[in-house]
Amino acid sequence: ALWCLMMSVTSTRGCLLDLPWEDILVPHILCHLPLQQLLSLQRVSKSFQSLIQLYLANMRCFDSSQIGPAIPRAAFVNLLKDNEVLQQLSLQNCSDWLTDQELLPVIGQNHHLHQIQLKGCAQLSRHALVAISLSCPNLRQLSLAHCEWVDSLSLRSLADHCKALEVVDLTACRQLKDEAICYLVQKCSRLKSLSLAVNANVGDVAVEETAKCCPELEHLDLTGCLRVKNDSIRVLAEYCPKLRSLKVKHCHNVAESSLSILRSRGVELDVEPPLQRALVLLQDVVGFAPFINLQI
């Protein structure tokens, strides 16, 4: 309905554009339209083009998925060139076009960002993470999943300058080792959610330091961390009373002897207890669930 209204106002007097732009149109009307439609709206008239430019300059949240993964580089730069008030920036899976050249100016002029999503942005470099750490002191959430360019030096910069971090995703950041993770958790003790999944270099040292430094931790993903063993899981159970979920699938050195402590506390685990796994396997073999008296 809003879209039809805006498309029809060009032929009427006392049109929508007569309403206050900054007080009414930008915060209360344009925010309800998809970004892709707003960009199309610029073609209606020069007045609409100016209105949309004002909206883009005052936009608090930018999500590239609203436009599509293949945004032309020049278009992205033009969209955010006047914006200095972004709070959320989501550019996940933009590896086909996003480089430091496009991202750094946006980061450099937006100091209020508290949530950044860069999952799968493979063409960036460590300079992007350093720029984030220097420009975004209030950062709360950061996803760097599958960004193999993240190294220990850039992560140290992040830890030194963004100590309010609560959610960090380092899935498949394969350059990182225990030492880098330890430095991060020592500086960012407010962490509530951390993913270290798919990293063969992460082991007990990093997990134990995370447990001891982050008492507010609620979610930890260790999927595929082959060097993690039972001892660090026990430390996790001891030091993290608020833990709600733990992922240890494909952690072959983690056994039920350590997980049972967390399981008894109601922590959500992504692996079934041994008896349950055995029943599932038996059901697959024989084709039905056998009756077993579990009270024996």
PDB file of C-alpha atoms in Angstrom:
ATOM      1  CA  ALA A   1       0.000   0.000   0.000  1.00  0.00           C
ATOM      2  CA  LEU A   2       2.836   2.385   0.832  1.00  0.00           C
ATOM      3  CA  TRP A   3       4.519   1.624  -2.458  1.00  0.00           C
ATOM      4  CA  CYS A   4       1.356   2.319  -4.456  1.00  0.00           C
ATOM      5  CA  LEU A   5       0.820   5.524  -2.519  1.00  0.00           C
ATOM      6  CA  MET A   6       4.314   6.787  -3.248  1.00  0.00           C
ATOM      7  CA  MET A   7       4.084   5.909  -6.932  1.00  0.00           C
ATOM      8  CA  SER A   8       0.793   7.821  -7.286  1.00  0.00           C
ATOM      9  CA  VAL A   9       1.689  11.014  -5.468  1.00  0.00           C
ATOM     10  CA  THR A  10       3.521  12.510  -8.435  1.00  0.00           C
ATOM     11  CA  SER A  11       0.171  13.247 -10.108  1.00  0.00           C
ATOM     12  CA  THR A  12      -1.511  14.823  -7.094  1.00  0.00           C
ATOM     13  CA  ARG A  13      -1.260  18.145  -5.343  1.00  0.00           C
ATOM     14  CA  GLY A  14      -0.401  18.206  -1.682  1.00  0.00           C
ATOM     15  CA  CYS A  15       1.582  15.030  -2.260  1.00  0.00           C
ATOM     16  CA  LEU A  16       3.483  12.888   0.190  1.00  0.00           C
ATOM     17  CA  LEU A  17       6.652  14.855  -0.471  1.00  0.00           C
ATOM     18  CA  ASP A  18       5.073  17.856   1.232  1.00  0.00           C
ATOM     19  CA  LEU A  19       5.342  16.064   4.581  1.00  0.00           C
ATOM     20  CA  PRO A  20       8.463  16.827   6.651  1.00  0.00           C
ATOM     21  CA  TRP A  21      11.219  14.634   5.256  1.00  0.00           C
ATOM     22  CA  GLU A  22      13.454  14.195   8.283  1.00  0.00           C
ATOM     23  CA  ASP A  23      10.685  14.064  10.876  1.00  0.00           C
ATOM     24  CA  ILE A  24       8.029  11.997   9.069  1.00  0.00           C
ATOM     25  CA  LEU A  25       9.030  10.425   5.743  1.00  0.00           C
ATOM     26  CA  VAL A  26      12.493   9.091   6.628  1.00  0.00           C
ATOM     27  CA  PRO A  27      11.875   7.672  10.135  1.00  0.00           C
ATOM     28  CA  HIS A  28       8.219   6.636   9.824  1.00  0.00           C
ATOM     29  CA  ILE A  29       7.453   5.759   6.186  1.00  0.00           C
ATOM     30  CA  LEU A  30      10.556   4.885   4.173  1.00  0.00           C
ATOM     31  CA  CYS A  31      11.820   2.560   6.887  1.00  0.00           C
ATOM     32  CA  HIS A  32       8.912   0.187   6.122  1.00  0.00           C
ATOM     33  CA  LEU A  33       9.918  -0.298   2.470  1.00  0.00           C
ATOM     34  CA  PRO A  34      12.514  -2.824   1.246  1.00  0.00           C
ATOM     35  CA  LEU A  35      15.808  -1.198   0.306  1.00  0.00           C
ATOM     36  CA  GLN A  36      15.650  -2.493  -3.246  1.00  0.00           C
ATOM     37  CA  GLN A  37      12.297  -0.749  -3.788  1.00  0.00           C
ATOM     38  CA  LEU A  38      13.627   2.446  -2.277  1.00  0.00           C
ATOM     39  CA  LEU A  39      16.470   2.459  -4.779  1.00  0.00           C
ATOM     40  CA  SER A  40      13.975   2.009  -7.605  1.00  0.00           C
ATOM     41  CA  LEU A  41      11.957   4.899  -6.205  1.00  0.00           C
ATOM     42  CA  GLN A  42      14.831   7.257  -7.023  1.00  0.00           C
ATOM     43  CA  ARG A  43      13.866   7.022 -10.693  1.00  0.00           C
ATOM     44  CA  VAL A  44      10.436   8.626 -10.116  1.00  0.00           C
ATOM     45  CA  SER A  45      11.709  12.205  -9.954  1.00  0.00           C
ATOM     46  CA  LYS A  46      14.579  14.388  -8.777  1.00  0.00           C
ATOM     47  CA  SER A  47      12.647  15.111  -5.587  1.00  0.00           C
ATOM     48  CA  PHE A  48      12.334  11.421  -4.824  1.00  0.00           C
ATOM     49  CA  GLN A  49      16.024  10.964  -5.609  1.00  0.00           C
ATOM     50  CA  SER A  50      16.903  13.626  -3.047  1.00  0.00           C
ATOM     51  CA  LEU A  51      14.559  12.041  -0.517  1.00  0.00           C
ATOM     52  CA  ILE A  52      16.133   8.597  -0.909  1.00  0.00           C
ATOM     53  CA  GLN A  53      19.624  10.077  -0.632  1.00  0.00           C
ATOM     54  CA  LEU A  54      18.565  11.669   2.642  1.00  0.00           C
ATOM     55  CA  TYR A  55      17.222   8.310   3.825  1.00  0.00           C
ATOM     56  CA  LEU A  56      20.462   6.514   2.903  1.00  0.00           C
ATOM     57  CA  ALA A  57      22.519   9.117   4.767  1.00  0.00           C
ATOM     58  CA  ASN A  58      20.450   8.529   7.918  1.00  0.00           C
ATOM     59  CA  MET A  59      20.105   4.754   7.633  1.00  0.00           C
ATOM     60  CA  ARG A  60      21.016   2.898  10.842  1.00  0.00           C
ATOM     61  CA  CYS A  61      21.058  -0.620   9.393  1.00  0.00           C
ATOM     62  CA  PHE A  62      22.433  -1.849   6.057  1.00  0.00           C
ATOM     63  CA  ASP A  63      21.946  -5.455   4.961  1.00  0.00           C
ATOM     64  CA  SER A  64      23.302  -6.377   1.535  1.00  0.00           C
ATOM     65  CA  SER A  65      20.924  -9.345   1.301  1.00  0.00           C
ATOM     66  CA  GLN A  66      18.053  -6.873   0.793  1.00  0.00           C
ATOM     67  CA  ILE A  67      19.585  -5.977  -2.553  1.00  0.00           C
ATOM     68  CA  GLY A  68      21.281  -9.218  -3.555  1.00  0.00           C
ATOM     69  CA  PRO A  69      24.765 -10.705  -3.267  1.00  0.00           C
ATOM     70  CA  ALA A  70      26.118  -9.238  -6.511  1.00  0.00           C
ATOM     71  CA  ILE A  71      26.039  -5.513  -5.739  1.00  0.00           C
ATOM     72  CA  PRO A  72      28.237  -3.506  -8.121  1.00  0.00           C
ATOM     73  CA  ARG A  73      31.187  -2.042  -6.236  1.00  0.00           C
ATOM     74  CA  ALA A  74      30.394   1.502  -7.340  1.00  0.00           C
ATOM     75  CA  ALA A  75      26.768   1.116  -6.257  1.00  0.00           C
ATOM     76  CA  PHE A  76      27.751   0.025  -2.739  1.00  0.00           C
ATOM     77  CA  VAL A  77      30.165   2.922  -2.349  1.00  0.00           C
ATOM     78  CA  ASN A  78      27.534   5.380  -3.565  1.00  0.00           C
ATOM     79  CA  LEU A  79      24.854   4.005  -1.235  1.00  0.00           C
ATOM     80  CA  LEU A  80      26.845   4.627   1.941  1.00  0.00           C
ATOM     81  CA  LYS A  81      29.129   7.499   0.961  1.00  0.00           C
ATOM     82  CA  ASP A  82      27.239  10.068   3.097  1.00  0.00           C
ATOM     83  CA  ASN A  83      26.274   7.813   5.984  1.00  0.00           C
ATOM     84  CA  GLU A  84      27.987   8.355   9.342  1.00  0.00           C
ATOM     85  CA  VAL A  85      25.333   6.905  11.648  1.00  0.00           C
ATOM     86  CA  LEU A  86      25.301   3.180  10.815  1.00  0.00           C
ATOM     87  CA  GLN A  87      24.786   0.869  13.781  1.00  0.00           C
ATOM     88  CA  GLN A  88      24.426  -2.475  11.987  1.00  0.00           C
ATOM     89  CA  LEU A  89      26.295  -3.570   8.872  1.00  0.00           C
ATOM     90  CA  SER A  90      25.661  -6.958   7.264  1.00  0.00           C
ATOM     91  CA  LEU A  91      27.758  -7.900   4.223  1.00  0.00           C
ATOM     92  CA  GLN A  92      27.845 -11.675   4.501  1.00  0.00           C
ATOM     93  CA  ASN A  93      28.822 -13.757   1.472  1.00  0.00           C
ATOM     94  CA  CYS A  94      29.917 -10.751  -0.586  1.00  0.00           C
ATOM     95  CA  SER A  95      33.200 -12.359  -1.592  1.00  0.00           C
ATOM     96  CA  ASP A  96      32.596 -11.723  -5.302  1.00  0.00           C
ATOM     97  CA  TRP A  97      32.966  -7.960  -5.003  1.00  0.00           C
ATOM     98  CA  LEU A  98      33.813  -6.715  -1.490  1.00  0.00           C
ATOM     99  CA  THR A  99      37.446  -5.737  -0.868  1.00  0.00           C
ATOM    100  CA  ASP A 100      39.226  -3.436   1.576  1.00  0.00           C
ATOM    101  CA  GLN A 101      38.885  -0.610  -0.921  1.00  0.00           C
ATOM    102  CA  GLU A 102      35.082  -0.612  -0.609  1.00  0.00           C
ATOM    103  CA  LEU A 103      34.791  -1.490   3.083  1.00  0.00           C
ATOM    104  CA  LEU A 104      37.413   0.680   4.782  1.00  0.00           C
ATOM    105  CA  PRO A 105      35.839   4.080   3.937  1.00  0.00           C
ATOM    106  CA  VAL A 106      32.483   2.889   5.332  1.00  0.00           C
ATOM    107  CA  ILE A 107      34.100   1.619   8.530  1.00  0.00           C
ATOM    108  CA  GLY A 108      36.235   4.723   8.888  1.00  0.00           C
ATOM    109  CA  GLN A 109      33.304   7.151   8.929  1.00  0.00           C
ATOM    110  CA  ASN A 110      30.911   5.080  11.075  1.00  0.00           C
ATOM    111  CA  HIS A 111      31.984   5.056  14.710  1.00  0.00           C
ATOM    112  CA  HIS A 112      28.639   3.941  16.133  1.00  0.00           C
ATOM    113  CA  LEU A 113      28.631   0.435  14.677  1.00  0.00           C
ATOM    114  CA  HIS A 114      27.759  -2.189  17.264  1.00  0.00           C
ATOM    115  CA  GLN A 115      27.029  -5.126  14.948  1.00  0.00           C
ATOM    116  CA  ILE A 116      29.085  -6.201  11.897  1.00  0.00           C
ATOM    117  CA  GLN A 117      28.513  -9.325   9.790  1.00  0.00           C
ATOM    118  CA  LEU A 118      31.302 -10.261   7.346  1.00  0.00           C
ATOM    119  CA  LYS A 119      30.711 -14.002   7.033  1.00  0.00           C
ATOM    120  CA  GLY A 120      32.340 -15.418   3.914  1.00  0.00           C
ATOM    121  CA  CYS A 121      33.900 -12.125   2.760  1.00  0.00           C
ATOM    122  CA  ALA A 122      37.026 -13.837   1.490  1.00  0.00           C
ATOM    123  CA  GLN A 123      38.622 -10.947  -0.425  1.00  0.00           C
ATOM    124  CA  LEU A 124      39.155  -8.726   2.611  1.00  0.00           C
ATOM    125  CA  SER A 125      42.463  -8.578   4.471  1.00  0.00           C
ATOM    126  CA  ARG A 126      43.695  -8.165   8.032  1.00  0.00           C
ATOM    127  CA  HIS A 127      43.566  -4.383   7.443  1.00  0.00           C
ATOM    128  CA  ALA A 128      39.763  -4.593   7.509  1.00  0.00           C
ATOM    129  CA  LEU A 129      39.771  -6.042  11.025  1.00  0.00           C
ATOM    130  CA  VAL A 130      42.323  -3.476  12.223  1.00  0.00           C
ATOM    131  CA  ALA A 131      40.126  -0.697  10.807  1.00  0.00           C
ATOM    132  CA  ILE A 132      37.107  -2.125  12.623  1.00  0.00           C
ATOM    133  CA  SER A 133      39.002  -2.263  15.903  1.00  0.00           C
ATOM    134  CA  LEU A 134      40.149   1.365  15.601  1.00  0.00           C
ATOM    135  CA  SER A 135      36.839   2.826  14.413  1.00  0.00           C
ATOM    136  CA  CYS A 136      34.215   0.836  16.340  1.00  0.00           C
ATOM    137  CA  PRO A 137      34.890   1.029  20.104  1.00  0.00           C
ATOM    138  CA  ASN A 138      31.266   0.135  20.919  1.00  0.00           C
ATOM    139  CA  LEU A 139      31.201  -3.059  18.853  1.00  0.00           C
ATOM    140  CA  ARG A 140      29.077  -5.793  20.451  1.00  0.00           C
ATOM    141  CA  GLN A 141      28.679  -8.436  17.747  1.00  0.00           C
ATOM    142  CA  LEU A 142      31.129  -9.474  15.031  1.00  0.00           C
ATOM    143  CA  SER A 143      31.000 -12.379  12.594  1.00  0.00           C
ATOM    144  CA  LEU A 144      34.180 -13.303  10.737  1.00  0.00           C
ATOM    145  CA  ALA A 145      33.135 -16.854   9.869  1.00  0.00           C
ATOM    146  CA  HIS A 146      35.085 -18.343   6.972  1.00  0.00           C
ATOM    147  CA  CYS A 147      37.372 -15.311   6.790  1.00  0.00           C
ATOM    148  CA  GLU A 148      40.722 -17.069   6.583  1.00  0.00           C
ATOM    149  CA  TRP A 149      42.559 -13.743   6.332  1.00  0.00           C
ATOM    150  CA  VAL A 150      41.992 -13.144  10.067  1.00  0.00           C
ATOM    151  CA  ASP A 151      45.362 -13.568  11.816  1.00  0.00           C
ATOM    152  CA  SER A 152      46.624 -13.257  15.380  1.00  0.00           C
ATOM    153  CA  LEU A 153      47.881  -9.676  15.008  1.00  0.00           C
ATOM    154  CA  SER A 154      44.573  -8.320  13.709  1.00  0.00           C
ATOM    155  CA  LEU A 155      42.667 -10.255  16.384  1.00  0.00           C
ATOM    156  CA  ARG A 156      44.904  -8.722  19.068  1.00  0.00           C
ATOM    157  CA  SER A 157      44.029  -5.284  17.734  1.00  0.00           C
ATOM    158  CA  LEU A 158      40.342  -6.155  17.983  1.00  0.00           C
ATOM    159  CA  ALA A 159      40.782  -7.368  21.564  1.00  0.00           C
ATOM    160  CA  ASP A 160      42.693  -4.244  22.578  1.00  0.00           C
ATOM    161  CA  HIS A 161      40.105  -1.781  21.284  1.00  0.00           C
ATOM    162  CA  CYS A 162      36.706  -3.545  21.367  1.00  0.00           C
ATOM    163  CA  LYS A 163      36.438  -4.785  24.923  1.00  0.00           C
ATOM    164  CA  ALA A 164      32.634  -4.616  24.962  1.00  0.00           C
ATOM    165  CA  LEU A 165      32.299  -7.529  22.533  1.00  0.00           C
ATOM    166  CA  GLU A 166      29.589 -10.021  23.472  1.00  0.00           C
ATOM    167  CA  VAL A 167      29.222 -12.182  20.351  1.00  0.00           C
ATOM    168  CA  VAL A 168      32.164 -13.278  18.174  1.00  0.00           C
ATOM    169  CA  ASP A 169      32.092 -15.847  15.366  1.00  0.00           C
ATOM    170  CA  LEU A 170      35.532 -17.111  14.315  1.00  0.00           C
ATOM    171  CA  THR A 171      34.336 -20.244  12.522  1.00  0.00           C
ATOM    172  CA  ALA A 172      36.982 -21.562  10.109  1.00  0.00           C
ATOM    173  CA  CYS A 173      39.437 -18.740  10.834  1.00  0.00           C
ATOM    174  CA  ARG A 174      42.175 -21.294  10.397  1.00  0.00           C
ATOM    175  CA  GLN A 175      45.176 -19.033  11.022  1.00  0.00           C
ATOM    176  CA  LEU A 176      44.199 -18.600  14.661  1.00  0.00           C
ATOM    177  CA  LYS A 177      45.847 -20.678  17.364  1.00  0.00           C
ATOM    178  CA  ASP A 178      45.353 -21.008  21.102  1.00  0.00           C
ATOM    179  CA  GLU A 179      47.487 -17.966  21.912  1.00  0.00           C
ATOM    180  CA  ALA A 180      45.332 -15.608  19.837  1.00  0.00           C
ATOM    181  CA  ILE A 181      42.096 -16.908  21.349  1.00  0.00           C
ATOM    182  CA  CYS A 182      43.530 -16.595  24.856  1.00  0.00           C
ATOM    183  CA  TYR A 183      44.433 -12.955  24.247  1.00  0.00           C
ATOM    184  CA  LEU A 184      40.943 -12.230  22.936  1.00  0.00           C
ATOM    185  CA  VAL A 185      39.087 -13.705  25.905  1.00  0.00           C
ATOM    186  CA  GLN A 186      41.437 -12.103  28.420  1.00  0.00           C
ATOM    187  CA  LYS A 187      40.593  -8.656  27.019  1.00  0.00           C
ATOM    188  CA  CYS A 188      36.930  -9.311  26.182  1.00  0.00           C
ATOM    189  CA  SER A 189      35.590 -10.863  29.353  1.00  0.00           C
ATOM    190  CA  ARG A 190      31.968  -9.915  28.547  1.00  0.00           C
ATOM    191  CA  LEU A 191      31.672 -12.551  25.828  1.00  0.00           C
ATOM    192  CA  LYS A 192      28.367 -14.402  25.840  1.00  0.00           C
ATOM    193  CA  SER A 193      28.699 -16.298  22.564  1.00  0.00           C
ATOM    194  CA  LEU A 194      31.861 -17.559  20.872  1.00  0.00           C
ATOM    195  CA  SER A 195      32.375 -19.837  17.891  1.00  0.00           C
ATOM    196  CA  LEU A 196      35.763 -21.465  17.317  1.00  0.00           C
ATOM    197  CA  ALA A 197      34.340 -24.178  15.078  1.00  0.00           C
ATOM    198  CA  VAL A 198      36.247 -25.886  12.278  1.00  0.00           C
ATOM    199  CA  ASN A 199      39.650 -24.886  13.583  1.00  0.00           C
ATOM    200  CA  ALA A 200      42.158 -27.695  14.023  1.00  0.00           C
ATOM    201  CA  ASN A 201      44.609 -25.342  15.750  1.00  0.00           C
ATOM    202  CA  VAL A 202      42.309 -24.659  18.717  1.00  0.00           C
ATOM    203  CA  GLY A 203      42.702 -26.941  21.724  1.00  0.00           C
ATOM    204  CA  ASP A 204      42.328 -27.233  25.483  1.00  0.00           C
ATOM    205  CA  VAL A 205      44.428 -24.175  26.278  1.00  0.00           C
ATOM    206  CA  ALA A 206      42.053 -21.822  24.455  1.00  0.00           C
ATOM    207  CA  VAL A 207      38.919 -23.466  25.841  1.00  0.00           C
ATOM    208  CA  GLU A 208      40.160 -23.412  29.434  1.00  0.00           C
ATOM    209  CA  GLU A 209      41.206 -19.752  29.197  1.00  0.00           C
ATOM    210  CA  THR A 210      37.817 -18.887  27.696  1.00  0.00           C
ATOM    211  CA  ALA A 211      36.090 -20.609  30.598  1.00  0.00           C
ATOM    212  CA  LYS A 212      38.182 -18.819  33.233  1.00  0.00           C
ATOM    213  CA  CYS A 213      37.975 -15.349  31.654  1.00  0.00           C
ATOM    214  CA  CYS A 214      34.340 -15.282  30.446  1.00  0.00           C
ATOM    215  CA  PRO A 215      31.938 -16.110  33.305  1.00  0.00           C
ATOM    216  CA  GLU A 216      29.002 -14.703  31.297  1.00  0.00           C
ATOM    217  CA  LEU A 217      29.503 -17.224  28.485  1.00  0.00           C
ATOM    218  CA  GLU A 218      26.224 -18.763  27.298  1.00  0.00           C
ATOM    219  CA  HIS A 219      27.029 -20.339  23.916  1.00  0.00           C
ATOM    220  CA  LEU A 220      30.253 -22.011  22.744  1.00  0.00           C
ATOM    221  CA  ASP A 221      30.756 -23.737  19.403  1.00  0.00           C
ATOM    222  CA  LEU A 222      33.717 -26.119  19.202  1.00  0.00           C
ATOM    223  CA  THR A 223      32.471 -28.187  16.266  1.00  0.00           C
ATOM    224  CA  GLY A 224      35.369 -29.953  14.597  1.00  0.00           C
ATOM    225  CA  CYS A 225      38.021 -28.732  17.055  1.00  0.00           C
ATOM    226  CA  LEU A 226      39.922 -32.013  17.072  1.00  0.00           C
ATOM    227  CA  ARG A 227      42.449 -30.990  19.739  1.00  0.00           C
ATOM    228  CA  VAL A 228      39.811 -30.290  22.392  1.00  0.00           C
ATOM    229  CA  LYS A 229      39.692 -32.976  25.091  1.00  0.00           C
ATOM    230  CA  ASN A 230      37.758 -33.853  28.234  1.00  0.00           C
ATOM    231  CA  ASP A 231      39.837 -31.776  30.647  1.00  0.00           C
ATOM    232  CA  SER A 232      38.874 -28.441  29.100  1.00  0.00           C
ATOM    233  CA  ILE A 233      35.187 -29.406  29.016  1.00  0.00           C
ATOM    234  CA  ARG A 234      35.332 -30.065  32.767  1.00  0.00           C
ATOM    235  CA  VAL A 235      36.916 -26.637  33.306  1.00  0.00           C
ATOM    236  CA  LEU A 236      34.149 -25.141  31.199  1.00  0.00           C
ATOM    237  CA  ALA A 237      31.548 -26.775  33.432  1.00  0.00           C
ATOM    238  CA  GLU A 238      33.277 -25.443  36.536  1.00  0.00           C
ATOM    239  CA  TYR A 239      33.784 -21.820  35.510  1.00  0.00           C
ATOM    240  CA  CYS A 240      30.768 -21.061  33.269  1.00  0.00           C
ATOM    241  CA  PRO A 241      27.567 -21.403  35.331  1.00  0.00           C
ATOM    242  CA  LYS A 242      25.516 -19.538  32.698  1.00  0.00           C
ATOM    243  CA  LEU A 243      26.419 -21.854  29.811  1.00  0.00           C
ATOM    244  CA  ARG A 244      23.271 -22.779  27.865  1.00  0.00           C
ATOM    245  CA  SER A 245      24.582 -24.557  24.774  1.00  0.00           C
ATOM    246  CA  LEU A 246      27.785 -26.321  23.721  1.00  0.00           C
ATOM    247  CA  LYS A 247      28.592 -27.774  20.318  1.00  0.00           C
ATOM    248  CA  VAL A 248      31.233 -30.499  20.270  1.00  0.00           C
ATOM    249  CA  LYS A 249      30.224 -32.546  17.256  1.00  0.00           C
ATOM    250  CA  HIS A 250      33.251 -34.182  15.586  1.00  0.00           C
ATOM    251  CA  CYS A 251      35.387 -33.479  18.680  1.00  0.00           C
ATOM    252  CA  HIS A 252      36.512 -37.093  18.872  1.00  0.00           C
ATOM    253  CA  ASN A 253      38.478 -36.655  22.090  1.00  0.00           C
ATOM    254  CA  VAL A 254      35.474 -35.376  24.053  1.00  0.00           C
ATOM    255  CA  ALA A 255      33.600 -38.171  25.837  1.00  0.00           C
ATOM    256  CA  GLU A 256      30.411 -38.509  27.848  1.00  0.00           C
ATOM    257  CA  SER A 257      32.430 -38.553  31.084  1.00  0.00           C
ATOM    258  CA  SER A 258      32.920 -34.786  30.775  1.00  0.00           C
ATOM    259  CA  LEU A 259      29.708 -33.926  28.938  1.00  0.00           C
ATOM    260  CA  SER A 260      27.487 -35.595  31.545  1.00  0.00           C
ATOM    261  CA  ILE A 261      28.242 -32.796  34.010  1.00  0.00           C
ATOM    262  CA  LEU A 262      26.842 -30.221  31.616  1.00  0.00           C
ATOM    263  CA  ARG A 263      24.022 -32.495  30.527  1.00  0.00           C
ATOM    264  CA  SER A 264      22.847 -32.832  34.128  1.00  0.00           C
ATOM    265  CA  ARG A 265      22.615 -29.028  34.333  1.00  0.00           C
ATOM    266  CA  GLY A 266      20.359 -28.840  31.299  1.00  0.00           C
ATOM    267  CA  VAL A 267      22.992 -27.468  28.922  1.00  0.00           C
ATOM    268  CA  GLU A 268      21.964 -28.056  25.308  1.00  0.00           C
ATOM    269  CA  LEU A 269      24.479 -30.361  23.604  1.00  0.00           C
ATOM    270  CA  ASP A 270      24.652 -31.315  19.946  1.00  0.00           C
ATOM    271  CA  VAL A 271      25.611 -34.942  20.675  1.00  0.00           C
ATOM    272  CA  GLU A 272      23.305 -37.550  22.155  1.00  0.00           C
ATOM    273  CA  PRO A 273      24.282 -39.613  25.223  1.00  0.00           C
ATOM    274  CA  PRO A 274      25.847 -43.000  24.342  1.00  0.00           C
ATOM    275  CA  LEU A 275      22.723 -45.077  25.074  1.00  0.00           C
ATOM    276  CA  GLN A 276      20.543 -42.816  22.942  1.00  0.00           C
ATOM    277  CA  ARG A 277      23.031 -43.021  20.063  1.00  0.00           C
ATOM    278  CA  ALA A 278      23.079 -46.792  20.344  1.00  0.00           C
ATOM    279  CA  LEU A 279      19.277 -46.961  20.208  1.00  0.00           C
ATOM    280  CA  VAL A 280      19.208 -44.770  17.102  1.00  0.00           C
ATOM    281  CA  LEU A 281      21.800 -46.963  15.373  1.00  0.00           C
ATOM    282  CA  LEU A 282      19.905 -50.115  16.342  1.00  0.00           C
ATOM    283  CA  GLN A 283      16.677 -48.649  15.018  1.00  0.00           C
ATOM    284  CA  ASP A 284      18.377 -47.897  11.691  1.00  0.00           C
ATOM    285  CA  VAL A 285      19.570 -51.515  11.480  1.00  0.00           C
ATOM    286  CA  VAL A 286      16.428 -53.397  12.501  1.00  0.00           C
ATOM    287  CA  GLY A 287      13.895 -50.884  11.257  1.00  0.00           C
ATOM    288  CA  PHE A 288      12.020 -50.274  14.517  1.00  0.00           C
ATOM    289  CA  ALA A 289      12.690 -48.970  18.003  1.00  0.00           C
ATOM    290  CA  PRO A 290      13.363 -51.909  20.360  1.00  0.00           C
ATOM    291  CA  PHE A 291      11.778 -51.974  23.815  1.00  0.00           C
ATOM    292  CA  ILE A 292      14.391 -51.628  26.519  1.00  0.00           C
ATOM    293  CA  ASN A 293      13.638 -51.213  30.200  1.00  0.00           C
ATOM    294  CA  LEU A 294      15.792 -48.189  31.047  1.00  0.00           C
ATOM    295  CA  GLN A 295      15.024 -48.579  34.762  1.00  0.00           C
ATOM    296  CA  ILE A 296      16.995 -51.806  35.134  1.00  0.00           C
TER     297      ILE A 296
END
